[in-house]
Amino acid sequence: MTSGTTPSLFLRNATGLVKGWSGFDAFIYSFMSVNLVTLGMFYSFLTFGWVPDGSPIAAIVISAIAVTFLAITYAGLIAVMPRAGGDYVWQSRVLDGIPGAVSGAVVFGIGAFLVGQALALGDAVDLGAGAVGVVGGALLGLRRGGIGFVLAATGWWFILALWAPIYGAILTVEFVQPVTALAGLEGVSSFFGTPDGVFAVSLIVIALVTALVALGMAGYARVQRASLYVGLAVLAVVFVLMLVSSQADFQRAFDREASSLFGVTNAYQSTIDTTAAFYGAPFAGLDPFGFGPGTLALVPFMFFWILYPNWGATLYGEVRGAGDFRKVLNGMLGGIWVTAVLAVVFVLLAAKTFGWEFFQATNANFGDTFYGVADAPAPVIPVWGYPPLLASFLVDSRVVQIVIVVLFGAWFLGWAGTLFLSSTRMIFAAAFDRILPEAAARVSDRGVPIVALLLIMVPSVVLSWFYAYNADFVGLTLDATLVIAVTFLGSAVAATILPWWKKELYANSPVARYSIGGLPLISLAGGITTVILAWVLVEWLTNGLYGIGVGNTQSIIFLGILYGAAAVLYVVARLYRRAQGIDLEAIHAEIPAE
Amino acid sequence: MRVFFATDIHGSEVCWRKFLNAGTFHKADVLIMGGDMTGKAMVPIVATGAGWEVTIQEQGHVLSSEDEARAMEKRIRDRGYYPVRLGRDELDAWAADPGLVDARFRSEMLASVERWMALADERLAGTGIRCIVSPANDDMFEIDPIIDRAERVELGEANTIELDGFTLVSTGWANPTPWNTYRELPEPELRERIDGLVARVSDPRRSIFNFHAPPYGSNLDSAPRLDAEMKYVAGGQALVPVGSRAVRESILAYLPALSLHGHIHEGKGAVRIGSTLAVNPGSSYEDGVLQAAIVDLDTKKGSVKRYLLING
């Protein structure tokens, strides 16, 4: 029974009725997904130097605002279809008929046209390929569940195989290399910078995340919570170190440690000079309140880090009302905005203590080599200027330095475990829908999803090999986010049309009470998210700055293979099941009530 | 033979109506409802003199006409709750006396099952579609005779029912839950109950188990872990197996062609246990979506030909 003087609901004792759940738990999951240290520091903040006329703080704030609309959209979808299981089912339920056909036509029309262009087949063939893509995509989208499967399989399964070596690269530059370097094992540290080393760390990551899936979320949740506390505590220590130290202190400390660890003298100034020579000018200082002309160009880079507050966003149990919607939303908003505030504080401290000119230079110096920029000068020091490592130099104690960097590993440990978990859930859903063979959902006696794990492990190993031994493949890193953004875009479109396309479903949901200016909140947020994601996708695909668009044949073909494989898998499954007498169309066909 | 199996609709009127139409829509020969068909909540619609007030999903509504009140009642029923019209004094009395609430709950559950059985008799008449309903752990015992009395519905609980060469064996009893519901048994006793039912079957391999509780550790039984205060651990992300070991062992012992389960709404799936196909279609009754399994059985071979889990 609800508490208070006027009960609005009387409950009886029945299975599944719980007293609720902690919004803090939702925050932890979101906060660790939007990971300031693993994704933010390396993949996003490293790129500030590539857009020297952009304003980092403004870009962070704009990105957080943009992703806020995504969080509202997802919290709304979760509240409307709480136990559905995420993008796959939401899109399959909502994007049927005309919306499904339009979505399919857009995805495959653009995709086929770009692949035609990448293969340099000629304008006529490109247009022809685009037309075939439009028709094929529309036909696929007309089938209930077709476009939902393609977008979810690519975003929650296929592309996560590319994330495995990306996770490996993060573990290398943020843990393995700095720790081994600090331990005086320069040879070992150097090895992990070689293709063999990169591949080895990727395999370690794959083994680690597989073990964490086998452990199960019940066990991993405890690891994640402990990681949060450890990660925040050591972050606070680093922030304090940076706050109380001057730029001169840091310069002396950096030069001392570069000399001691790597035999590099005058490393601070050399880093600035080397990069200035390559870029033609030194980097400018930080303008905290600036809004430079390149600011918006930084936003697609920021999305590599801040786009995932909804990762694993599922709500279990009974949804009683708007309170559940708000709790889910608050968890995600906490994940976004606590991270954004910490990011801004970090940028300000980095500028104050490291010196923004140096910080930009050391990132660009390492990043240019990491991404294979032509003629880039060798890094002044052989490891990345990982901010916790740089801050640890402020303490002239090797043991303390190692402890700081090792404890920062909690940010990785609390984040990496969900990589394959999402894939296995998607694979299970596809198996239950008979698109994949029944065996894909097989579990061991201990509940380990053996086949599903293999279905993500094997492509992960293959892509890790490419990542390690094909220098150009590292340049496809942003594709890992692009494909997920396309999946999110599908759900944003579904959320936008939901109140009109699935009226009853929406009207019976707790989010139906929220509207702004007569427009349903979920549609407003979904519409804005659709526009934002569409813009980001256009930027990624057309702006050479990001390196994965029309100028990168390998990237476009890679994307074409992903979406093509998902479509082929779906079509083959439908035909095969039809031959077995199973009509997959029936999965989402609504039975009339009257 | 085509079987349409749904479960755990927990009072959702629209899901029951879809269930009754599913035989025609999906060309099924047999409809099986796996239990937990009664609702968990009552929503008071409070008379104010000028109309009524009601709060649903934490949103207040003022209803000024009988049409509005009826529309609200339908909305509440479709969600699986029982709408009850009350005066302010009655509401205060309910708040003070749980006995009054319990009594009304019982009468609402019985009345809804009566109404549902009448609807089944009406809709299934002349279709040739068989319908078996088997109450489960959240259903009070008094609904069994109501189901038994229905003309077009057969009571599954504790019965063995012949279905075109297969024998349906049903029980809605489950292994103990934290909620101490109507039909719960310790594992050894649950196994005894199952063994007793299967003993009536001439060929267990040509049987269909309709056991509400899913087999332990099958992934059909993965539910969010709860803490001592009955709150979700890790925001519901920490899933643990909560199914029945007795059910699992009995499946492995008898190897029925098909084993139908529910109970764990999040546990949608299909797995092989030995040679048996075990399914849990899950439940999204609050959304008005009828999750179900369609299973085609080969009556000559005594095996499953094909299956599909749907969101109808």
Coordinates of N, CA, C and O in Angstrom, one line a residue, chain A residues 1 5-22 25-26 29 80-83 89 93 217-218 221-222 312-314 316-324 326 425 428 432-434 438 441 443-445 447 504-505 507-510 513 580-584 586-594, chain B residues 4 14 17-18 21-22 25-26 38-44 55 57-59 75 78-79 81 88 91 94-95 101 105 109 123 137-138 179-182 218-219 224-226 229-240 248 263 265-266 268-270 272 283-287 289-291 306-312:
Chain A
M1 N 0.9 -1.2 0.0 CA 0.0 0.0 0.0 C 0.9 1.2 0.0 O 1.9 1.3 0.7
T5 N -1.5 9.7 3.8 CA -2.9 9.7 4.3 C -3.9 9.3 3.3 O -5.0 8.8 3.6
T6 N -3.5 9.4 2.0 CA -4.5 9.1 0.9 C -3.8 8.1 0.0 O -3.1 8.4 -0.9
P7 N -4.1 6.8 0.3 CA -3.4 5.8 -0.6 C -4.0 5.9 -2.0 O -5.2 6.1 -2.2
S8 N -3.1 5.7 -3.0 CA -3.5 5.7 -4.4 C -3.4 4.3 -5.0 O -3.7 4.2 -6.1
L9 N -2.8 3.4 -4.2 CA -2.6 2.1 -4.8 C -2.5 1.1 -3.6 O -1.8 1.4 -2.6
F10 N -3.2 0.0 -3.7 CA -3.1 -1.0 -2.7 C -2.5 -2.3 -3.4 O -3.0 -2.7 -4.4
L11 N -1.5 -2.8 -2.7 CA -0.7 -3.9 -3.3 C -1.0 -5.1 -2.4 O -1.1 -5.0 -1.2
R12 N -1.0 -6.3 -3.0 CA -1.0 -7.5 -2.2 C 0.3 -8.2 -2.3 O 1.2 -7.8 -3.1
N13 N 0.5 -9.2 -1.5 CA 1.8 -9.9 -1.5 C 1.9 -10.7 -2.8 O 1.1 -11.6 -3.0
A14 N 2.8 -10.4 -3.6 CA 2.9 -11.2 -4.9 C 4.3 -11.2 -5.4 O 5.1 -10.2 -5.1
T15 N 4.6 -12.1 -6.2 CA 6.0 -12.3 -6.7 C 6.5 -11.0 -7.4 O 5.7 -10.5 -8.2
G16 N 7.7 -10.6 -7.2 CA 8.3 -9.6 -8.0 C 8.0 -8.2 -7.5 O 8.6 -7.2 -8.0
L17 N 7.2 -8.1 -6.4 CA 7.0 -6.7 -5.9 C 8.1 -6.4 -4.9 O 8.3 -7.0 -3.9
V18 N 8.9 -5.4 -5.3 CA 10.0 -5.0 -4.5 C 9.8 -3.6 -4.0 O 8.9 -2.9 -4.4
K19 N 10.7 -3.2 -3.1 CA 10.5 -1.9 -2.5 C 11.2 -0.8 -3.3 O 11.3 0.3 -2.9
G20 N 11.8 -1.2 -4.4 CA 12.4 -0.2 -5.2 C 13.9 -0.5 -5.5 O 14.3 -1.7 -5.2
W21 N 14.6 0.4 -5.9 CA 16.0 0.2 -6.2 C 16.7 1.6 -6.0 O 16.1 2.6 -6.0
S22 N 18.0 1.5 -5.9 CA 18.8 2.6 -5.6 C 19.1 3.4 -6.8 O 19.7 2.9 -7.7
D25 N 22.8 3.3 -7.7 CA 23.3 2.1 -8.5 C 23.2 2.5 -10.0 O 24.1 2.2 -10.7
A26 N 22.1 3.1 -10.3 CA 22.0 3.6 -11.7 C 23.1 4.6 -12.1 O 23.6 4.6 -13.2
Y29 N 26.5 2.9 -12.7 CA 26.6 2.2 -14.0 C 26.8 3.3 -15.1 O 27.6 3.1 -16.0
V80 N 8.5 3.5 -20.9 CA 7.4 3.1 -21.7 C 7.5 1.5 -21.9 O 6.4 0.9 -21.8
M81 N 8.6 1.0 -22.1 CA 8.8 -0.4 -22.4 C 9.9 -0.9 -21.4 O 11.1 -1.2 -21.9
P82 N 9.6 -1.1 -20.1 CA 10.7 -1.3 -19.1 C 11.5 -2.6 -19.3 O 12.7 -2.6 -19.1
R83 N 10.8 -3.7 -19.6 CA 11.5 -4.9 -19.5 C 11.9 -5.4 -20.9 O 12.2 -6.6 -21.1
V89 N 14.5 -4.3 -29.1 CA 13.1 -4.5 -29.0 C 12.3 -3.2 -29.2 O 11.3 -3.1 -29.8
R93 N 9.6 -2.9 -32.1 CA 8.2 -2.6 -31.8 C 7.7 -1.3 -32.4 O 6.5 -1.3 -32.8
M217 N 27.0 -10.4 -13.6 CA 26.9 -9.0 -13.1 C 26.8 -9.0 -11.6 O 27.1 -8.0 -11.0
A218 N 26.2 -10.1 -11.0 CA 26.1 -10.0 -9.6 C 27.4 -9.8 -8.9 O 27.6 -9.0 -8.0
A221 N 29.1 -6.4 -10.2 CA 28.6 -5.1 -9.6 C 29.4 -4.7 -8.4 O 29.6 -3.5 -8.1
R222 N 29.8 -5.7 -7.6 CA 30.6 -5.4 -6.4 C 32.0 -4.8 -6.9 O 32.5 -3.9 -6.3
G312 N 23.7 -0.1 -21.0 CA 23.1 -1.1 -20.1 C 21.9 -0.6 -19.4 O 21.4 -1.2 -18.4
A313 N 21.3 0.4 -20.0 CA 20.1 1.0 -19.3 C 18.9 0.1 -19.5 O 18.3 0.1 -20.6
T314 N 18.6 -0.6 -18.5 CA 17.4 -1.4 -18.5 C 16.8 -1.3 -17.2 O 17.4 -1.1 -16.2
Y316 N 14.3 -3.2 -14.5 CA 13.7 -4.4 -14.1 C 12.5 -4.2 -13.2 O 12.4 -3.1 -12.5
G317 N 11.6 -5.1 -13.2 CA 10.5 -5.0 -12.2 C 9.4 -4.1 -12.7 O 9.3 -3.7 -13.8
E318 N 8.5 -3.9 -11.7 CA 7.3 -3.2 -12.0 C 7.6 -1.7 -12.1 O 8.2 -1.2 -11.2
V319 N 7.0 -1.0 -13.1 CA 7.2 0.4 -13.1 C 5.9 1.0 -12.6 O 4.8 0.8 -13.1
R320 N 6.0 1.7 -11.4 CA 4.8 2.2 -10.8 C 4.4 3.5 -11.3 O 3.3 4.0 -11.1
G321 N 5.4 4.3 -11.8 CA 5.0 5.6 -12.2 C 6.2 6.5 -12.6 O 7.3 6.0 -12.8
A322 N 5.9 7.8 -12.5 CA 6.9 8.7 -13.0 C 8.1 8.7 -12.1 O 9.2 9.1 -12.6
G323 N 8.0 8.3 -10.9 CA 9.2 8.2 -10.0 C 10.2 7.3 -10.6 O 11.4 7.6 -10.4
D324 N 9.8 6.2 -11.2 CA 10.8 5.3 -11.8 C 11.5 6.0 -13.0 O 12.7 5.8 -13.2
R326 N 12.0 9.2 -13.3 CA 12.9 10.2 -12.8 C 14.1 9.6 -12.3 O 15.2 10.1 -12.4
R425 N 23.9 -10.3 -24.5 CA 22.5 -10.0 -24.4 C 21.8 -9.9 -25.7 O 20.7 -10.4 -26.0
F428 N 21.7 -13.3 -27.4 CA 20.6 -14.0 -26.8 C 19.3 -13.6 -27.5 O 18.4 -14.4 -27.8
F432 N 16.7 -15.9 -29.5 CA 15.3 -16.1 -29.1 C 14.3 -15.8 -30.2 O 13.2 -16.3 -30.3
D433 N 14.7 -14.8 -31.0 CA 13.9 -14.4 -32.2 C 14.2 -15.3 -33.4 O 13.7 -15.0 -34.5
R434 N 15.0 -16.4 -33.2 CA 15.3 -17.4 -34.2 C 16.1 -16.8 -35.4 O 16.1 -17.4 -36.5
E438 N 19.6 -21.7 -32.3 CA 19.3 -21.9 -30.9 C 20.5 -22.0 -30.0 O 20.5 -21.5 -28.9
A441 N 22.2 -19.3 -27.7 CA 21.8 -18.9 -26.4 C 22.1 -20.0 -25.4 O 21.6 -19.9 -24.2
V443 N 23.8 -22.0 -22.5 CA 24.6 -21.6 -21.3 C 25.2 -22.9 -20.7 O 24.6 -23.9 -20.8
S444 N 26.3 -22.7 -20.0 CA 26.8 -23.8 -19.3 C 26.1 -24.1 -18.0 O 25.2 -23.3 -17.6
D445 N 26.4 -25.2 -17.3 CA 25.7 -25.5 -16.0 C 25.9 -24.3 -15.0 O 25.1 -24.2 -14.1
G447 N 25.8 -21.3 -15.9 CA 25.2 -20.1 -16.4 C 26.0 -19.2 -17.3 O 25.7 -18.1 -17.7
E504 N -1.4 3.9 -27.9 CA -1.8 3.3 -26.6 C -0.7 3.0 -25.7 O -0.7 3.2 -24.5
L505 N 0.4 2.5 -26.3 CA 1.6 2.2 -25.5 C 2.1 3.4 -24.8 O 2.4 3.4 -23.6
A507 N 0.3 6.3 -24.2 CA -0.7 6.9 -23.3 C -0.7 6.1 -22.0 O -1.0 6.7 -20.9
N508 N -0.4 4.8 -22.0 CA -0.4 4.1 -20.7 C 0.9 4.1 -20.0 O 1.1 3.4 -19.0
S509 N 1.8 4.9 -20.4 CA 3.1 5.0 -19.8 C 3.2 6.1 -18.8 O 2.5 7.1 -19.0
P510 N 4.1 6.1 -17.9 CA 4.3 7.2 -16.9 C 4.9 8.4 -17.5 O 4.8 9.5 -16.9
R513 N 2.7 12.0 -19.0 CA 2.3 13.2 -18.3 C 3.2 14.4 -18.6 O 2.9 15.5 -18.2
Q580 N 11.6 -23.5 -42.9 CA 11.3 -24.4 -41.8 C 9.8 -24.3 -41.4 O 9.4 -24.9 -40.4
G581 N 9.1 -23.4 -42.0 CA 7.7 -23.1 -41.6 C 7.6 -22.1 -40.5 O 6.5 -22.0 -39.9
I582 N 8.6 -21.3 -40.3 CA 8.6 -20.3 -39.2 C 8.5 -18.9 -39.8 O 9.4 -18.6 -40.6
D583 N 7.5 -18.2 -39.5 CA 7.4 -16.8 -40.1 C 7.8 -15.8 -39.0 O 7.2 -15.5 -38.0
L584 N 9.0 -15.2 -39.2 CA 9.6 -14.3 -38.3 C 8.8 -13.0 -38.1 O 8.9 -12.3 -37.2
A586 N 5.9 -12.9 -37.5 CA 4.9 -13.1 -36.4 C 5.4 -12.6 -35.0 O 4.7 -12.3 -34.1
I587 N 6.8 -12.4 -35.0 CA 7.4 -12.1 -33.7 C 6.8 -10.8 -33.1 O 6.5 -10.7 -31.9
H588 N 6.6 -9.8 -33.9 CA 6.2 -8.5 -33.5 C 4.8 -8.2 -33.9 O 4.4 -7.0 -33.8
A589 N 4.1 -9.2 -34.5 CA 2.7 -8.9 -34.9 C 1.8 -8.8 -33.7 O 1.7 -9.7 -32.9
E590 N 1.1 -7.7 -33.6 CA 0.2 -7.5 -32.4 C -1.1 -8.2 -32.6 O -1.8 -8.1 -33.7
I591 N -1.4 -9.0 -31.6 CA -2.7 -9.8 -31.7 C -3.8 -8.9 -31.4 O -3.8 -8.1 -30.4
P592 N -4.9 -8.9 -32.1 CA -6.0 -8.0 -31.8 C -6.7 -8.4 -30.5 O -6.8 -9.6 -30.2
A593 N -7.0 -7.4 -29.7 CA -7.7 -7.7 -28.4 C -9.2 -7.9 -28.6 O -9.8 -8.6 -27.8
E594 N -9.7 -7.3 -29.6 CA -11.2 -7.4 -29.7 C -11.6 -8.3 -30.9 O -10.8 -8.6 -31.8
Chain B
F4 N -0.1 -22.5 -28.3 CA 0.2 -21.1 -28.0 C 0.2 -21.0 -26.5 O -0.8 -21.2 -25.8
V14 N -6.3 -6.6 -21.3 CA -6.0 -6.6 -22.7 C -5.1 -7.8 -23.1 O -5.3 -8.4 -24.2
R17 N -7.5 -10.8 -23.4 CA -8.3 -10.7 -24.6 C -7.5 -11.1 -25.8 O -7.9 -11.8 -26.7
K18 N -6.2 -10.7 -25.8 CA -5.3 -11.1 -26.9 C -5.1 -12.6 -26.8 O -5.0 -13.3 -27.9
N21 N -7.8 -14.4 -28.4 CA -7.8 -14.3 -29.9 C -6.6 -14.9 -30.5 O -6.6 -15.0 -31.8
A22 N -5.7 -15.3 -29.8 CA -4.4 -15.8 -30.3 C -4.6 -17.1 -31.1 O -3.8 -17.3 -32.1
F25 N -5.7 -16.0 -34.5 CA -4.7 -15.2 -35.1 C -3.5 -16.0 -35.5 O -3.0 -15.8 -36.6
H26 N -3.1 -16.9 -34.7 CA -1.8 -17.6 -35.0 C -2.1 -19.1 -35.4 O -1.2 -19.9 -35.4
T38 N -3.9 -13.4 -11.9 CA -4.5 -12.4 -11.1 C -3.6 -11.2 -10.8 O -2.4 -11.4 -10.8
G39 N -4.3 -10.1 -10.6 CA -3.5 -8.8 -10.5 C -2.9 -8.7 -9.1 O -3.2 -9.4 -8.2
K40 N -2.0 -7.7 -9.1 CA -1.2 -7.5 -7.9 C -1.6 -6.2 -7.1 O -1.2 -6.0 -6.0
A41 N -2.4 -5.4 -7.8 CA -2.7 -4.1 -7.2 C -4.1 -3.6 -7.5 O -4.8 -4.0 -8.5
M42 N -4.6 -2.9 -6.5 CA -5.9 -2.2 -6.7 C -5.7 -0.7 -6.7 O -4.9 -0.2 -5.9
V43 N -6.5 -0.1 -7.6 CA -6.4 1.4 -7.7 C -7.7 2.0 -7.3 O -8.7 1.8 -8.0
P44 N -7.7 2.7 -6.2 CA -9.0 3.3 -5.8 C -9.4 4.5 -6.7 O -8.6 5.4 -7.0
T55 N -5.4 8.3 -8.9 CA -4.0 8.5 -9.2 C -3.4 7.2 -9.8 O -3.6 6.1 -9.2
Q57 N 0.0 5.6 -11.8 CA 1.4 5.8 -12.2 C 1.8 7.2 -11.6 O 2.5 8.0 -12.3
E58 N 1.4 7.5 -10.4 CA 1.8 8.7 -9.7 C 1.3 9.9 -10.4 O 1.8 11.0 -10.1
Q59 N 0.3 9.8 -11.2 CA -0.3 11.0 -11.8 C -1.8 11.1 -11.4 O -2.5 10.1 -11.6
R75 N -8.4 1.4 -18.6 CA -7.0 1.7 -18.6 C -6.3 1.0 -17.5 O -5.2 0.3 -17.6
D78 N -6.4 -2.8 -18.1 CA -5.4 -3.2 -19.1 C -4.0 -3.3 -18.6 O -3.2 -4.1 -19.1
R79 N -3.8 -2.5 -17.6 CA -2.4 -2.5 -17.0 C -2.3 -3.7 -16.0 O -1.2 -3.9 -15.5
Y81 N -4.2 -3.9 -13.1 CA -4.7 -3.5 -11.8 C -6.2 -3.6 -11.7 O -6.9 -3.7 -12.8
R88 N -14.7 8.5 0.1 CA -13.5 9.0 0.9 C -13.5 8.3 2.2 O -12.4 7.9 2.7
L91 N -12.2 4.8 1.8 CA -10.7 4.8 1.5 C -10.0 4.9 2.9 O -9.0 4.3 3.1
W94 N -10.1 1.7 4.7 CA -9.2 0.7 4.1 C -7.7 1.0 4.5 O -7.0 0.1 4.8
A95 N -7.4 2.3 4.6 CA -6.1 2.7 5.0 C -5.8 2.2 6.4 O -4.6 1.9 6.7
V101 N -8.9 -4.4 2.9 CA -8.2 -4.4 1.6 C -8.1 -5.9 1.1 O -8.4 -6.2 -0.1
F105 N -9.6 -7.4 -2.2 CA -8.7 -8.0 -3.2 C -9.2 -9.4 -3.7 O -9.3 -9.7 -4.8
M109 N -10.3 -10.4 -7.4 CA -9.6 -11.4 -8.2 C -10.7 -12.5 -8.6 O -10.6 -12.9 -9.8
R123 N -15.9 -16.5 -26.5 CA -15.0 -16.3 -27.7 C -14.5 -17.6 -28.3 O -14.2 -17.7 -29.5
N137 N 1.6 -19.6 -8.6 CA 1.9 -19.3 -7.2 C 1.3 -18.0 -6.7 O 0.9 -17.9 -5.5
D138 N 1.0 -17.1 -7.6 CA 0.4 -15.8 -7.2 C -1.1 -15.9 -7.2 O -1.7 -14.9 -6.9
W179 N 8.4 -13.8 -1.3 CA 7.1 -13.2 -1.0 C 6.1 -14.1 -0.3 O 5.0 -13.7 0.0
N180 N 6.5 -15.4 -0.1 CA 5.6 -16.3 0.5 C 4.2 -16.3 -0.1 O 3.2 -16.0 0.6
T181 N 4.1 -16.7 -1.3 CA 2.8 -16.6 -2.0 C 2.0 -17.9 -1.8 O 2.4 -18.8 -1.1
Y182 N 0.9 -18.0 -2.6 CA -0.1 -19.1 -2.3 C 0.5 -20.5 -2.5 O 0.2 -21.4 -1.7
S218 N 18.9 -22.2 -15.8 CA 18.7 -22.4 -17.2 C 18.7 -21.1 -18.0 O 18.5 -21.1 -19.2
N219 N 18.9 -20.0 -17.3 CA 18.8 -18.7 -17.9 C 17.4 -18.3 -18.1 O 17.1 -17.1 -18.4
P224 N 16.6 -10.3 -11.1 CA 17.5 -9.4 -10.4 C 17.7 -9.8 -9.0 O 16.7 -10.1 -8.3
R225 N 18.9 -9.7 -8.5 CA 19.1 -10.1 -7.1 C 18.5 -9.0 -6.2 O 18.6 -7.8 -6.5
L226 N 18.0 -9.4 -5.0 CA 17.4 -8.5 -4.1 C 18.3 -8.5 -2.8 O 18.9 -9.5 -2.4
E229 N 16.4 -6.0 2.2 CA 15.3 -5.0 2.3 C 14.4 -5.1 1.1 O 13.6 -4.2 0.9
M230 N 14.6 -6.2 0.3 CA 13.8 -6.4 -0.9 C 14.0 -5.3 -1.9 O 13.1 -4.9 -2.6
K231 N 15.2 -4.8 -2.0 CA 15.5 -3.8 -3.0 C 16.5 -4.4 -4.0 O 17.3 -5.3 -3.6
Y232 N 16.4 -3.9 -5.3 CA 17.3 -4.5 -6.3 C 18.8 -4.1 -6.0 O 19.1 -3.0 -5.6
V233 N 19.6 -5.1 -6.2 CA 21.1 -4.9 -6.0 C 21.6 -4.4 -7.4 O 21.2 -4.9 -8.4
A234 N 22.5 -3.5 -7.3 CA 23.2 -3.0 -8.6 C 22.2 -2.5 -9.6 O 22.3 -2.7 -10.8
G235 N 21.1 -1.8 -9.1 CA 20.1 -1.2 -10.1 C 19.4 -2.3 -10.9 O 18.9 -2.0 -12.0
G236 N 19.4 -3.5 -10.4 CA 18.7 -4.5 -11.2 C 19.6 -5.2 -12.2 O 19.2 -6.2 -12.9
Q237 N 20.9 -4.8 -12.3 CA 21.8 -5.4 -13.3 C 22.3 -6.7 -12.8 O 22.8 -7.5 -13.7
A238 N 22.3 -7.0 -11.5 CA 22.9 -8.2 -11.0 C 21.8 -9.4 -11.1 O 21.0 -9.4 -10.3
L239 N 22.0 -10.2 -12.1 CA 21.0 -11.3 -12.3 C 21.5 -12.6 -11.6 O 22.7 -12.9 -11.7
V240 N 20.6 -13.3 -11.0 CA 20.9 -14.5 -10.4 C 19.9 -15.6 -10.7 O 18.7 -15.2 -10.9
R248 N 14.2 -28.7 -12.7 CA 15.3 -29.1 -13.6 C 15.6 -30.6 -13.6 O 15.7 -31.2 -14.6
H263 N 6.9 -17.3 -14.5 CA 7.3 -16.9 -13.2 C 8.3 -15.8 -13.2 O 8.2 -14.8 -12.4
H265 N 9.6 -12.9 -15.1 CA 9.2 -12.1 -16.3 C 10.4 -11.7 -17.1 O 10.3 -11.5 -18.3
E266 N 11.6 -11.5 -16.5 CA 12.8 -11.1 -17.2 C 13.5 -12.3 -17.9 O 14.4 -12.1 -18.6
K268 N 12.9 -14.4 -20.3 CA 12.5 -14.8 -21.7 C 13.6 -15.6 -22.3 O 14.7 -15.2 -22.3
G269 N 13.2 -16.7 -22.9 CA 14.2 -17.5 -23.6 C 13.7 -18.9 -23.9 O 12.6 -19.4 -23.6
A270 N 14.6 -19.6 -24.6 CA 14.3 -21.0 -25.0 C 15.7 -21.8 -24.9 O 16.7 -21.3 -25.4
R272 N 17.7 -25.9 -24.5 CA 17.6 -27.3 -24.5 C 18.1 -27.8 -23.1 O 19.2 -27.5 -22.7
S283 N 7.3 -11.9 -19.6 CA 6.0 -11.2 -19.5 C 6.3 -9.7 -19.5 O 7.2 -9.2 -18.9
S284 N 5.5 -9.0 -20.3 CA 5.5 -7.5 -20.3 C 4.0 -7.0 -20.2 O 3.5 -6.2 -21.0
Y285 N 3.3 -7.6 -19.3 CA 1.8 -7.4 -19.2 C 1.5 -5.9 -19.0 O 0.5 -5.4 -19.4
E286 N 2.4 -5.2 -18.3 CA 2.1 -3.8 -18.0 C 2.0 -3.0 -19.3 O 1.3 -1.9 -19.3
D287 N 2.8 -3.4 -20.3 CA 2.8 -2.6 -21.6 C 1.6 -3.0 -22.4 O 1.4 -2.5 -23.5
V289 N 1.5 -5.9 -23.8 CA 2.1 -6.8 -24.8 C 2.0 -8.2 -24.3 O 2.4 -8.5 -23.2
L290 N 1.4 -9.1 -25.1 CA 1.3 -10.5 -24.7 C 2.5 -11.2 -25.3 O 2.6 -11.6 -26.4
Q291 N 3.5 -11.5 -24.4 CA 4.6 -12.3 -24.8 C 4.2 -13.8 -24.7 O 3.5 -14.2 -23.8
R306 N 9.0 -27.0 -34.4 CA 9.5 -25.6 -34.5 C 8.9 -24.8 -33.4 O 7.8 -25.1 -32.8
Y307 N 9.5 -23.6 -33.1 CA 8.9 -22.7 -32.1 C 9.3 -21.3 -32.4 O 10.2 -21.0 -33.2
L308 N 8.6 -20.4 -31.8 CA 8.8 -19.0 -32.0 C 8.3 -18.3 -30.7 O 7.2 -18.5 -30.2
L309 N 9.2 -17.4 -30.2 CA 8.7 -16.5 -29.1 C 8.3 -15.2 -29.7 O 9.0 -14.6 -30.5
I310 N 7.1 -14.8 -29.2 CA 6.5 -13.6 -29.9 C 6.2 -12.5 -28.9 O 6.1 -12.7 -27.7
N311 N 6.0 -11.3 -29.4 CA 5.5 -10.1 -28.6 C 4.2 -9.7 -29.2 O 4.2 -8.9 -30.1
G312 N 3.1 -10.3 -28.8 CA 1.9 -10.0 -29.5 C 1.1 -8.9 -29.0 O 0.9 -8.6 -27.9

